[in-house]
Short mmCIF file of N, CA, C and O in Angstrom, two decimals:
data_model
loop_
_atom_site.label_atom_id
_atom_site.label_comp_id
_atom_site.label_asym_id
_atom_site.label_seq_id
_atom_site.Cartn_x
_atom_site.Cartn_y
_atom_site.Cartn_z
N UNK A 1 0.81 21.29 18.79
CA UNK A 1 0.84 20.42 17.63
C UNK A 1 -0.59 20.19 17.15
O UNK A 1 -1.49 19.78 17.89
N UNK A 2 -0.75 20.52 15.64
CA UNK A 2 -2.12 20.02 15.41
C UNK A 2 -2.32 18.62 15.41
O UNK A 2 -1.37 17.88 15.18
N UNK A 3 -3.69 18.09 15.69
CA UNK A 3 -4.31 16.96 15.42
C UNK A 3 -5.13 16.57 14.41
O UNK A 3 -5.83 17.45 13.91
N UNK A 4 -5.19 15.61 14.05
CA UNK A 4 -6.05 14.97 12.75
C UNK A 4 -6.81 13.59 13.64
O UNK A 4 -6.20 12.73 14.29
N UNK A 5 -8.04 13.68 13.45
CA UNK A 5 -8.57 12.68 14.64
C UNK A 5 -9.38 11.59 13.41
O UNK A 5 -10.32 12.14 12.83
N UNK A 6 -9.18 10.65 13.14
CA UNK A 6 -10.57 9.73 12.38
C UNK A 6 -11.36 8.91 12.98
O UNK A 6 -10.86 8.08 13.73
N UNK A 7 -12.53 8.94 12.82
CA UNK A 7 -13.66 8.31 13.28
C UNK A 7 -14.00 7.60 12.79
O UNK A 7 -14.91 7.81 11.98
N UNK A 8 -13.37 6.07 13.04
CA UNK A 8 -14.17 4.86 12.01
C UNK A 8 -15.64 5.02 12.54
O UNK A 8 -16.10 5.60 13.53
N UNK A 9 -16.25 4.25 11.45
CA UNK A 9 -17.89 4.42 11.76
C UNK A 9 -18.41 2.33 11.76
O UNK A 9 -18.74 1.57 10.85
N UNK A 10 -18.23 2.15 13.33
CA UNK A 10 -18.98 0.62 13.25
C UNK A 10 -19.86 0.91 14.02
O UNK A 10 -19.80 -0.08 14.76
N UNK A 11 -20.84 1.66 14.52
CA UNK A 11 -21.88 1.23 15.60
C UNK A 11 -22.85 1.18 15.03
O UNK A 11 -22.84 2.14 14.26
N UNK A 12 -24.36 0.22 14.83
CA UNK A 12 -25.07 0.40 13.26
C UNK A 12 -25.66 1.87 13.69
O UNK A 12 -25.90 2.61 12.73
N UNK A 13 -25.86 2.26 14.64
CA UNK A 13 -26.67 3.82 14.35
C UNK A 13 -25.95 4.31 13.48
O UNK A 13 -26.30 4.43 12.30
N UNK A 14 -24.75 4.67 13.96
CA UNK A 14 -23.68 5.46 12.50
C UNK A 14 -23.86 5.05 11.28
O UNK A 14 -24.10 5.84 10.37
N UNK A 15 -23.77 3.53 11.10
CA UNK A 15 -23.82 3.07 10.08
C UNK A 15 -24.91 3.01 9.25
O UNK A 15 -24.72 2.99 8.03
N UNK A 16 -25.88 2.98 9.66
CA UNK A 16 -27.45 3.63 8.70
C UNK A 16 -27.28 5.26 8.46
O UNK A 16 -27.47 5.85 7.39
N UNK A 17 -26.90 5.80 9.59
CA UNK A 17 -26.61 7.29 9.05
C UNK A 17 -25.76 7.91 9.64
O UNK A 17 -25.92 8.51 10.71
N UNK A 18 -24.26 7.78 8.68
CA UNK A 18 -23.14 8.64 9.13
C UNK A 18 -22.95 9.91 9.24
O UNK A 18 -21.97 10.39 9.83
N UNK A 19 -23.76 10.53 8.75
CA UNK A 19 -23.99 11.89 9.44
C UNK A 19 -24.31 12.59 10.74
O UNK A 19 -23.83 13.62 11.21
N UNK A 20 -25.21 11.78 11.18
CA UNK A 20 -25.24 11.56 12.82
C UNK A 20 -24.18 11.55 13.51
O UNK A 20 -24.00 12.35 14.44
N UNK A 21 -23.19 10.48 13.11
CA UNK A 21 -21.81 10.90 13.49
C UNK A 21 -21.22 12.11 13.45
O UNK A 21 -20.61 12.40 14.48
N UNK A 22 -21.19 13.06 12.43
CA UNK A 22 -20.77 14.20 12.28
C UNK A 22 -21.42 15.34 13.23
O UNK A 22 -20.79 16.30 13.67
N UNK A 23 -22.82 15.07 13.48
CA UNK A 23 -23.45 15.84 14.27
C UNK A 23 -23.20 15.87 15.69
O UNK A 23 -23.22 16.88 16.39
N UNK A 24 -22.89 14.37 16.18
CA UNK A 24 -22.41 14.24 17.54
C UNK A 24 -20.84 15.02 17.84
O UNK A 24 -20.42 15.37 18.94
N UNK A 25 -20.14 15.16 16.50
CA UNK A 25 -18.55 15.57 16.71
C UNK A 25 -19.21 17.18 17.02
O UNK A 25 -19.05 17.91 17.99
N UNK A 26 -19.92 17.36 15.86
CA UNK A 26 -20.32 19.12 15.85
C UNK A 26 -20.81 19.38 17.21
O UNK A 26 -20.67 20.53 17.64
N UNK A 27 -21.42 18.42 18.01
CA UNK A 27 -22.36 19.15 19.67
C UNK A 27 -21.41 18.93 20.36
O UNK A 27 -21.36 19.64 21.36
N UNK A 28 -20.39 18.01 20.18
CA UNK A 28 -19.06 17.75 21.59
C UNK A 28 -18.38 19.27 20.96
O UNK A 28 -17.81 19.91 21.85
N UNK A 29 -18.37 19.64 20.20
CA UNK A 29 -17.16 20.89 20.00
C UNK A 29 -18.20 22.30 20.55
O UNK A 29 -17.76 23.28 21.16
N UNK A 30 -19.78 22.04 20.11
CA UNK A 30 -20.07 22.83 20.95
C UNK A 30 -20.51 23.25 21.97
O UNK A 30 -21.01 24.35 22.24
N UNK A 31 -20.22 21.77 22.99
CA UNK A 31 -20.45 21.80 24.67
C UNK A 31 -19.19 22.27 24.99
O UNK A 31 -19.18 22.62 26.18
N UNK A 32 -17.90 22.47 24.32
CA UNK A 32 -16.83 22.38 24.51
C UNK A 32 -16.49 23.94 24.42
O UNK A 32 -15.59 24.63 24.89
N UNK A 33 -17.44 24.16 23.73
CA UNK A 33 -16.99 25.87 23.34
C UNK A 33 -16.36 26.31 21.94
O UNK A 33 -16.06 27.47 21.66
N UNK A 34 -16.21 25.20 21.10
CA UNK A 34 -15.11 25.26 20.10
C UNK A 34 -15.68 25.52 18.88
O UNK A 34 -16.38 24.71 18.27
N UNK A 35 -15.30 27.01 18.39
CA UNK A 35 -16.54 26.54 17.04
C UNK A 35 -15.48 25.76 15.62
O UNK A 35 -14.31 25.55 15.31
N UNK A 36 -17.08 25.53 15.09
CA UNK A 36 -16.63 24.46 13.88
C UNK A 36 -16.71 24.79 12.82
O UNK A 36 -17.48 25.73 12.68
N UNK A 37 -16.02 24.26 11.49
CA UNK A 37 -15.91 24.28 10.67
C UNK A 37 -16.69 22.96 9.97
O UNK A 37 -16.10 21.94 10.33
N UNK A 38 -17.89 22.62 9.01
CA UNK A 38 -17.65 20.86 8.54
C UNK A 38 -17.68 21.82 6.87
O UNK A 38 -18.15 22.85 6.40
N UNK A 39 -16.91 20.71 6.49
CA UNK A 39 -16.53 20.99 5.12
C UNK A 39 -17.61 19.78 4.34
O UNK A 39 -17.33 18.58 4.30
N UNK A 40 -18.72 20.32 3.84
CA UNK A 40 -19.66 19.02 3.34
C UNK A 40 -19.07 18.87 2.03
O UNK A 40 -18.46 19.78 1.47
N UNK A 41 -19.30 17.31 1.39
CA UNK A 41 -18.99 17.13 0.62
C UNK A 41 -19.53 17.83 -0.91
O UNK A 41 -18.84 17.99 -1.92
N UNK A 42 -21.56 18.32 -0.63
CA UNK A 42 -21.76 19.05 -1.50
C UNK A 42 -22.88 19.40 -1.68
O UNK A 42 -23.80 18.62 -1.43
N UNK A 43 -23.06 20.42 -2.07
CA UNK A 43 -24.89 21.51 -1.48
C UNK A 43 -25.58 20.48 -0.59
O UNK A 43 -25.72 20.48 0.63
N UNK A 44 -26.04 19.49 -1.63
CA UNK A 44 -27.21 18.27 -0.69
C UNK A 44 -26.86 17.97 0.75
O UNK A 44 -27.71 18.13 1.64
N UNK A 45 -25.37 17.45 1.06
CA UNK A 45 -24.65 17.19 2.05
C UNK A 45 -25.35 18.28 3.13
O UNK A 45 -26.20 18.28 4.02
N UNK A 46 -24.37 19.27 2.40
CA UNK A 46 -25.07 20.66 3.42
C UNK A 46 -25.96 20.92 4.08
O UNK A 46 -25.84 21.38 5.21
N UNK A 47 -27.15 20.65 3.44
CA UNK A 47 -28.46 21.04 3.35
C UNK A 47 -29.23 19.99 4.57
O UNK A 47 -30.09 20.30 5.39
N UNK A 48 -28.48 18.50 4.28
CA UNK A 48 -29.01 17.31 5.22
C UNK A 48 -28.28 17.44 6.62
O UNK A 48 -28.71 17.23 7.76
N UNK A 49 -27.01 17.88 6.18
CA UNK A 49 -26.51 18.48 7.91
C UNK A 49 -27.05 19.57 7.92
O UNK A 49 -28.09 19.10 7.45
N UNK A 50 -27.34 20.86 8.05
CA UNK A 50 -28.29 21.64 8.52
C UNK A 50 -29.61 20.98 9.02
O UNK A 50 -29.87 21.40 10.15
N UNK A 51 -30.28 20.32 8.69
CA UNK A 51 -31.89 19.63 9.01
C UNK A 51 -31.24 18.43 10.22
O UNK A 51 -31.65 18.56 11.37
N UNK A 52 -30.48 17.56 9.98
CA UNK A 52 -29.87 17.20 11.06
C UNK A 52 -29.72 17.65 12.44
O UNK A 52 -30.20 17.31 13.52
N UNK A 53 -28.80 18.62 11.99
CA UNK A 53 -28.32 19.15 13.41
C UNK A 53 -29.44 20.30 14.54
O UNK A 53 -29.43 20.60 15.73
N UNK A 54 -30.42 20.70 13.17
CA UNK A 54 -31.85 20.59 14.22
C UNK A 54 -32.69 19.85 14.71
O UNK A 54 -33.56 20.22 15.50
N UNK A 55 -32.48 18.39 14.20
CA UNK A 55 -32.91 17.12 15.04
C UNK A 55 -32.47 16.57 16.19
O UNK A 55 -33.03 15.59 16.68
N UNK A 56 -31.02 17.37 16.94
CA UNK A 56 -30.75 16.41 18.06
C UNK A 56 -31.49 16.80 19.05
O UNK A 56 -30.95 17.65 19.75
N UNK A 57 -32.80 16.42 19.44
CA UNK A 57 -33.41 16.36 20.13
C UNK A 57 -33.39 17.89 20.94
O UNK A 57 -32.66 18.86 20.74
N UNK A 58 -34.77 17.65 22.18
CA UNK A 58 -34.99 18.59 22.84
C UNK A 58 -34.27 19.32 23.80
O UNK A 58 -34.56 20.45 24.20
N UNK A 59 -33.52 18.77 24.09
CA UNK A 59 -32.28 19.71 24.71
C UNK A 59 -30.77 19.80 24.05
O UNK A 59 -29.65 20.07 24.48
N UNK A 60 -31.21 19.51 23.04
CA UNK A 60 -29.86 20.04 22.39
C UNK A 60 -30.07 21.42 21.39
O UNK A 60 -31.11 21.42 20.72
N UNK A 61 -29.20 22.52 21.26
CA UNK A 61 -29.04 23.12 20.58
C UNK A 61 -28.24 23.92 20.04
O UNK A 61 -27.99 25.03 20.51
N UNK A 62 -27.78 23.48 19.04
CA UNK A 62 -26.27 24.24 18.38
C UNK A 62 -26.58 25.09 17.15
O UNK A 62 -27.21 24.79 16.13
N UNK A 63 -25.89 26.42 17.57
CA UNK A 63 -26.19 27.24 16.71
C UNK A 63 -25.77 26.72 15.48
O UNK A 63 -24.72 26.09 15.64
N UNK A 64 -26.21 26.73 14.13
CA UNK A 64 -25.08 26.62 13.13
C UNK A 64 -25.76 27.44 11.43
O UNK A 64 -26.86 27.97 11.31
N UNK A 65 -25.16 27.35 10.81
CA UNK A 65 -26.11 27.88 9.60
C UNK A 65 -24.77 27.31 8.43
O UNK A 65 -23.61 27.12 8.79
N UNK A 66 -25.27 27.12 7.07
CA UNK A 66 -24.68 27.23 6.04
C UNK A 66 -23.96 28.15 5.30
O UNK A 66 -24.63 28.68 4.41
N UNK A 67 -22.51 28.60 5.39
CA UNK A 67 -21.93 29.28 5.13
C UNK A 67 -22.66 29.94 3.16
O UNK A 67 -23.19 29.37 2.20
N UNK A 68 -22.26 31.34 3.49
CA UNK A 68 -22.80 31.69 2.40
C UNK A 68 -24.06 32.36 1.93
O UNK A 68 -24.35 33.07 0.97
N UNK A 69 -24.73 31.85 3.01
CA UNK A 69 -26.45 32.66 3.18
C UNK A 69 -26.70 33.27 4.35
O UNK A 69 -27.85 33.14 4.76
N UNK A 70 -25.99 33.86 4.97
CA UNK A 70 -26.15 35.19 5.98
C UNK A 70 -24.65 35.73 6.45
O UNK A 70 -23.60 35.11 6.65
N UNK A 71 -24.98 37.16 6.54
CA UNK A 71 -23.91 37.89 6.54
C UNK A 71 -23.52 37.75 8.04
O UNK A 71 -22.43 38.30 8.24
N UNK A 72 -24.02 37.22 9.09
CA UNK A 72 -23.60 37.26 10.25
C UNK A 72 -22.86 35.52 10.72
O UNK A 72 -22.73 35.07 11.86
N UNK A 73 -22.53 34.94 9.55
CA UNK A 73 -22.05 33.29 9.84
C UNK A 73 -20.81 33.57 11.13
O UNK A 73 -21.00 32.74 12.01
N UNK A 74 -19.91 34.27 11.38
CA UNK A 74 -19.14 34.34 11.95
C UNK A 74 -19.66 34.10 13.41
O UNK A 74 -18.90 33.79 14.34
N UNK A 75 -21.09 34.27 13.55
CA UNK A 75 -21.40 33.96 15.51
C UNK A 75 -22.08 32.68 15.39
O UNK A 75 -22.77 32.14 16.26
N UNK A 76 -21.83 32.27 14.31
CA UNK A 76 -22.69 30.75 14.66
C UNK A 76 -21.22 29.42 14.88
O UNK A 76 -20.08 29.31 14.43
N UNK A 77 -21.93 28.79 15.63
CA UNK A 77 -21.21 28.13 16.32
C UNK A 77 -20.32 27.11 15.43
O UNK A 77 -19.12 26.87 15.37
N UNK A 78 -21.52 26.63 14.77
CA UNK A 78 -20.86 25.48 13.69
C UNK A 78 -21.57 26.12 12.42
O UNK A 78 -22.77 26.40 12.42
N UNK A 79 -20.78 26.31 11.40
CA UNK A 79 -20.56 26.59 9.99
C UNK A 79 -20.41 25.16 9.10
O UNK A 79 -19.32 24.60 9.00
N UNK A 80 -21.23 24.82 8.67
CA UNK A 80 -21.53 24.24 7.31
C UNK A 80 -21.06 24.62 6.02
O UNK A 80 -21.60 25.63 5.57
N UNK A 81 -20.09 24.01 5.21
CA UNK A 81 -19.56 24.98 3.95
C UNK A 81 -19.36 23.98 3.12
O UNK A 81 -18.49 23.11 3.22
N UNK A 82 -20.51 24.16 1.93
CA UNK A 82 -20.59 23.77 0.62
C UNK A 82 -19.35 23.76 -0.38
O UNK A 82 -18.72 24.81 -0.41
N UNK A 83 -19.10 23.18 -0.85
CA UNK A 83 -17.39 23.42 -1.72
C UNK A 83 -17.83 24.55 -2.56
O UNK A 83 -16.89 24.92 -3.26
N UNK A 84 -18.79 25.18 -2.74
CA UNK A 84 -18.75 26.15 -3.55
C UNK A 84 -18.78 27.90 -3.16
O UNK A 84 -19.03 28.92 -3.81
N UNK A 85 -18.37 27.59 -1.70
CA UNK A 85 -18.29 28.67 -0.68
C UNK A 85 -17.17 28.40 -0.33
O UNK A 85 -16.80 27.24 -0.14
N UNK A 86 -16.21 29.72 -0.15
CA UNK A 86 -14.94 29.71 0.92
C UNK A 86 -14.98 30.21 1.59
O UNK A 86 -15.06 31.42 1.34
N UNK A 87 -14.97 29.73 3.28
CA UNK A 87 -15.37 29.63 4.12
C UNK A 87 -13.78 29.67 5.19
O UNK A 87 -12.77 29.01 4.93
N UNK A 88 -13.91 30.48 6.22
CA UNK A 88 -12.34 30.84 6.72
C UNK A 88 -12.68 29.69 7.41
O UNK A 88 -13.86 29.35 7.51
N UNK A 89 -11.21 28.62 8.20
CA UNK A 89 -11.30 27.80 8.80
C UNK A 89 -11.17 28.19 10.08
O UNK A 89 -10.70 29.26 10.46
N UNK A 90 -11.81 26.83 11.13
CA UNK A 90 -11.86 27.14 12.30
C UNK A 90 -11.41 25.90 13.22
O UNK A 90 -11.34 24.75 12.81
N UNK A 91 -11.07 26.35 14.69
CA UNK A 91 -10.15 25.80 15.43
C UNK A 91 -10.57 24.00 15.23
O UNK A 91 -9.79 23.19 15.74
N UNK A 92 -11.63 23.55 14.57
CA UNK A 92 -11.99 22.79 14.79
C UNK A 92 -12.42 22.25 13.30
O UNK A 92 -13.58 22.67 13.32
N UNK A 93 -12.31 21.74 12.30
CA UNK A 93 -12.72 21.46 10.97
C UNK A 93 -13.30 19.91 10.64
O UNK A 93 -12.55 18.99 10.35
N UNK A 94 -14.56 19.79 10.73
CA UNK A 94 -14.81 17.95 10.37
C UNK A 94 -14.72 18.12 8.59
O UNK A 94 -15.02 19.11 7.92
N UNK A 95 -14.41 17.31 8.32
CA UNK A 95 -13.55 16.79 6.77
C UNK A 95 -14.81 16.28 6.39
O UNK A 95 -15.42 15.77 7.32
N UNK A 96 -15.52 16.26 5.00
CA UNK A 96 -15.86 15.52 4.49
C UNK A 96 -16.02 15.39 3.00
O UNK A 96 -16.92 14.92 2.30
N UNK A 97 -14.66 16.06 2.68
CA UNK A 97 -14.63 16.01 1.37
C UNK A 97 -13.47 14.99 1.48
O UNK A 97 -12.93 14.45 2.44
N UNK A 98 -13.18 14.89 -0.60
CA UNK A 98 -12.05 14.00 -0.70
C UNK A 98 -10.95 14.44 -0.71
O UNK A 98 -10.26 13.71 -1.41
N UNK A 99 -10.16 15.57 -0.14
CA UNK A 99 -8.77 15.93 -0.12
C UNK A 99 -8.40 15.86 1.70
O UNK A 99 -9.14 15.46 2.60
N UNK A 100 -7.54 16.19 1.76
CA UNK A 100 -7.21 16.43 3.43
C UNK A 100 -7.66 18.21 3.00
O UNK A 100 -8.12 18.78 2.01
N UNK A 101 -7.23 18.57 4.33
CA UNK A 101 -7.36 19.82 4.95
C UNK A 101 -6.36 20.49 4.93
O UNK A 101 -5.37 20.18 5.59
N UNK A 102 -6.43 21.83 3.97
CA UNK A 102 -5.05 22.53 3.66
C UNK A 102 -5.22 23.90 4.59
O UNK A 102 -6.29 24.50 4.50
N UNK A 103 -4.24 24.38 5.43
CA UNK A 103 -4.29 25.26 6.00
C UNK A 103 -4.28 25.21 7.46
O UNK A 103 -4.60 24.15 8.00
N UNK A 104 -4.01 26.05 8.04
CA UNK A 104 -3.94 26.30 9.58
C UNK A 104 -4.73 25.52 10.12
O UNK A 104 -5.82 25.68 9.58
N UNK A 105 -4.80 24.61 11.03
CA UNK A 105 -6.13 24.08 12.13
C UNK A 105 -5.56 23.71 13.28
O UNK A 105 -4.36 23.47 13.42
N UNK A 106 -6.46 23.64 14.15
CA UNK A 106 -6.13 22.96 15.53
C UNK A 106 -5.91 21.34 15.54
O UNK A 106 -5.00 20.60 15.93
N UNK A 107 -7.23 21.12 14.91
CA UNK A 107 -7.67 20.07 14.87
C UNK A 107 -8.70 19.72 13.79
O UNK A 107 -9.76 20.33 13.62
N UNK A 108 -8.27 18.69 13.10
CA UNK A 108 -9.35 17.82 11.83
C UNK A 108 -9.63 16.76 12.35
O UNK A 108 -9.00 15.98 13.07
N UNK A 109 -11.19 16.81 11.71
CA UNK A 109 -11.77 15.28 12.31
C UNK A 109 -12.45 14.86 11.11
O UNK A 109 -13.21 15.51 10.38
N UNK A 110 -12.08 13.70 11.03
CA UNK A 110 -12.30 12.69 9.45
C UNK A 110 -13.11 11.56 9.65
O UNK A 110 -12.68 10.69 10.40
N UNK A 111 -14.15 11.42 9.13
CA UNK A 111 -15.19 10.27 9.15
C UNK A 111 -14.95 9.43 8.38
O UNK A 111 -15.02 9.64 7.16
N UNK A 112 -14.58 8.13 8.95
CA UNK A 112 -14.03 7.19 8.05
C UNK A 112 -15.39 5.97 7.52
O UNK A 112 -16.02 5.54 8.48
N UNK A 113 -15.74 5.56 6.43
CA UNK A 113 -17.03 5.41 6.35
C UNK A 113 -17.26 3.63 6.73
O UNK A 113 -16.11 3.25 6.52
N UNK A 114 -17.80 2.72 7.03
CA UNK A 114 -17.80 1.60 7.36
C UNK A 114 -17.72 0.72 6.46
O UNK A 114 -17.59 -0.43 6.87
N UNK A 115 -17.78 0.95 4.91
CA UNK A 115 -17.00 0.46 4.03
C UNK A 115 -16.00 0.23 3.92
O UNK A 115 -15.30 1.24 3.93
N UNK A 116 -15.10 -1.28 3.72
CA UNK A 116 -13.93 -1.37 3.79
C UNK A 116 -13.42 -0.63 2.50
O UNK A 116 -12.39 0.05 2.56
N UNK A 117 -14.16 -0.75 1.33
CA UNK A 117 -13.49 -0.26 -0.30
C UNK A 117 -13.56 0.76 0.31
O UNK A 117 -12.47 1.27 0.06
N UNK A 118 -14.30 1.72 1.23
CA UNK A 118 -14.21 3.13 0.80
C UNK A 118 -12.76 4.42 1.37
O UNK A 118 -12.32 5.55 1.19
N UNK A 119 -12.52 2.70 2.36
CA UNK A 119 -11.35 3.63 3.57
C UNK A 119 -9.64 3.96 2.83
O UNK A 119 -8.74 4.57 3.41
N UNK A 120 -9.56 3.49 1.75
CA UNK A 120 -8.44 3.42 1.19
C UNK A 120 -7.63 5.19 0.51
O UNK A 120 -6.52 5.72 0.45
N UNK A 121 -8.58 5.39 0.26
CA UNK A 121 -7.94 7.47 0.21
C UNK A 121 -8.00 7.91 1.62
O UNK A 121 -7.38 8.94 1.87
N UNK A 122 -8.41 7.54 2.26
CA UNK A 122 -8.38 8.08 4.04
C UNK A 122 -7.20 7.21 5.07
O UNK A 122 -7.02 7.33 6.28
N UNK A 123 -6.51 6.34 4.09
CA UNK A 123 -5.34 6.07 4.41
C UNK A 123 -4.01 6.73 3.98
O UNK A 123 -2.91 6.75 4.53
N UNK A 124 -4.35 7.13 3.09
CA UNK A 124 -3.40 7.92 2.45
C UNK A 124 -3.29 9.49 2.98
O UNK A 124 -2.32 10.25 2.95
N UNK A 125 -4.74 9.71 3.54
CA UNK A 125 -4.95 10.72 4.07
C UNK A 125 -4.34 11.28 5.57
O UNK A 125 -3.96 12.33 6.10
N UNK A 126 -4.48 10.06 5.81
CA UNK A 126 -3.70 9.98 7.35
C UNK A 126 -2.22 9.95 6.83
O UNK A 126 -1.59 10.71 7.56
N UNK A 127 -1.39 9.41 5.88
CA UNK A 127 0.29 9.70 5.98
C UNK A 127 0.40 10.90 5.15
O UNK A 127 1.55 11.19 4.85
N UNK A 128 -0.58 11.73 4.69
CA UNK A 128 -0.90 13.19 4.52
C UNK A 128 -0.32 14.19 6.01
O UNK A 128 0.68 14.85 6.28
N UNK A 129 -1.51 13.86 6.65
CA UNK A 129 -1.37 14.24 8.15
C UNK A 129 -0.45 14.39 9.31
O UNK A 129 -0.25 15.20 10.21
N UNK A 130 0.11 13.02 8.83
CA UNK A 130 1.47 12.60 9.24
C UNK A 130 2.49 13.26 9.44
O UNK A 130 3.26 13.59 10.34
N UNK A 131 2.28 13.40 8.07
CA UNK A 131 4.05 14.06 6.97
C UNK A 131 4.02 15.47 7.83
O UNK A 131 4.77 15.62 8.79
N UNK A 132 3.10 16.49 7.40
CA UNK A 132 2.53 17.58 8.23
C UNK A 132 2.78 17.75 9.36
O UNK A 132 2.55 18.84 9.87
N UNK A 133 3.32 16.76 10.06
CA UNK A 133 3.25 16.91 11.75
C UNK A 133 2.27 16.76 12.57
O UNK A 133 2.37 16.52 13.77
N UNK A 134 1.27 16.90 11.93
CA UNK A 134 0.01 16.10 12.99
C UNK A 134 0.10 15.06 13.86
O UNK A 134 0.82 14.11 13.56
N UNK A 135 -0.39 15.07 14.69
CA UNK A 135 -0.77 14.15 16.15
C UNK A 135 -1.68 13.39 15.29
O UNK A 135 -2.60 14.08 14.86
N UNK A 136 -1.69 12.23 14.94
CA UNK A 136 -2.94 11.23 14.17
C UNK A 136 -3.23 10.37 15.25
O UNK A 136 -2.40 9.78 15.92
N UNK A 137 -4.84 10.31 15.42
CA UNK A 137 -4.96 9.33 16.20
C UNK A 137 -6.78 8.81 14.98
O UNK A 137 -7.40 9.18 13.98
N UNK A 138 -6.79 7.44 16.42
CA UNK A 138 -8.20 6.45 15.26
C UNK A 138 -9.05 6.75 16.65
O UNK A 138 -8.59 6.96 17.77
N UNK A 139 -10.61 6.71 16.18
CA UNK A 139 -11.68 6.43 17.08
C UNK A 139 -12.42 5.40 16.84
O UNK A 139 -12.97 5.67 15.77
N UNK A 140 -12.95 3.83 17.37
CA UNK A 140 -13.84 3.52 16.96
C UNK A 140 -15.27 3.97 17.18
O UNK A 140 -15.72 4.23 18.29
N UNK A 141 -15.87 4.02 16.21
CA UNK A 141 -17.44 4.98 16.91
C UNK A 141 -18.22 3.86 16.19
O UNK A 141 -19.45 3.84 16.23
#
């Protein structure tokens, strides 16, 4: 059964920069072995998770690159994909656009933002998920 996982965001690290969050989901999938999919919301997005995810420090390192600018994206671990790239999905997809996730997955993981106004399409998103058959579960982070 697929899963749809959301990650409220209260811890203030997250909360000054929720992307960090996304980066920690991207290194658990790739201590895990699992490669990823994040669907950024848009070029800039992209661009700040790429520079990100070469910041987690000195012993961390996850392959990843921005879908679209090298012909070899398929061995990198975590894939970055701009909405203006289509990008095949993978066992593992973090959400961060505004639709759910159409298509085959194992598992979606949805960053829910620490704004109360903002959580209200990501409710809807979850009886999206639902309907689908997904396993829905909440994280507080």
């Amino acid at each position: 059964m697929p899963r749809a996982d959301f990650y409220l965001i209260a811890k203030p690290r997250f909360r000054d920069e929720p992307l960090r969050l996304v980066c920690e989901l991207a290194r658990k999938a790739h201590d895990a072995g699992i490669f990823t999919l994040i669907l950024a919301r848009d070029a800039q997005q992209a661009e700040t998770l790429d520079d990100l995810l070469w910041d987690m420090g000195d012993d961390a390192y996850i392959p990843h690159q921005i879908a679209g600018q090298d012909a070899d994206e398929e061995e990198a671990a975590v894939l970055i994909a701009p909405p203006d790239v289509d990008a095949a999905l993978r066992p593992i997809v973090i959400n961060l656009r505004d639709g759910a996730v159409d298509g085959a997955v194992e598992r979606v993981l949805e960053v829910v933002p620490a704004d109360e106004s903002a959580r209200g399409p990501l409710r809807e998103r979850w009886k999206q998920y639902a309907a689908r058959g997904f396993d829905v579960n909440k994280h507080d982070m």
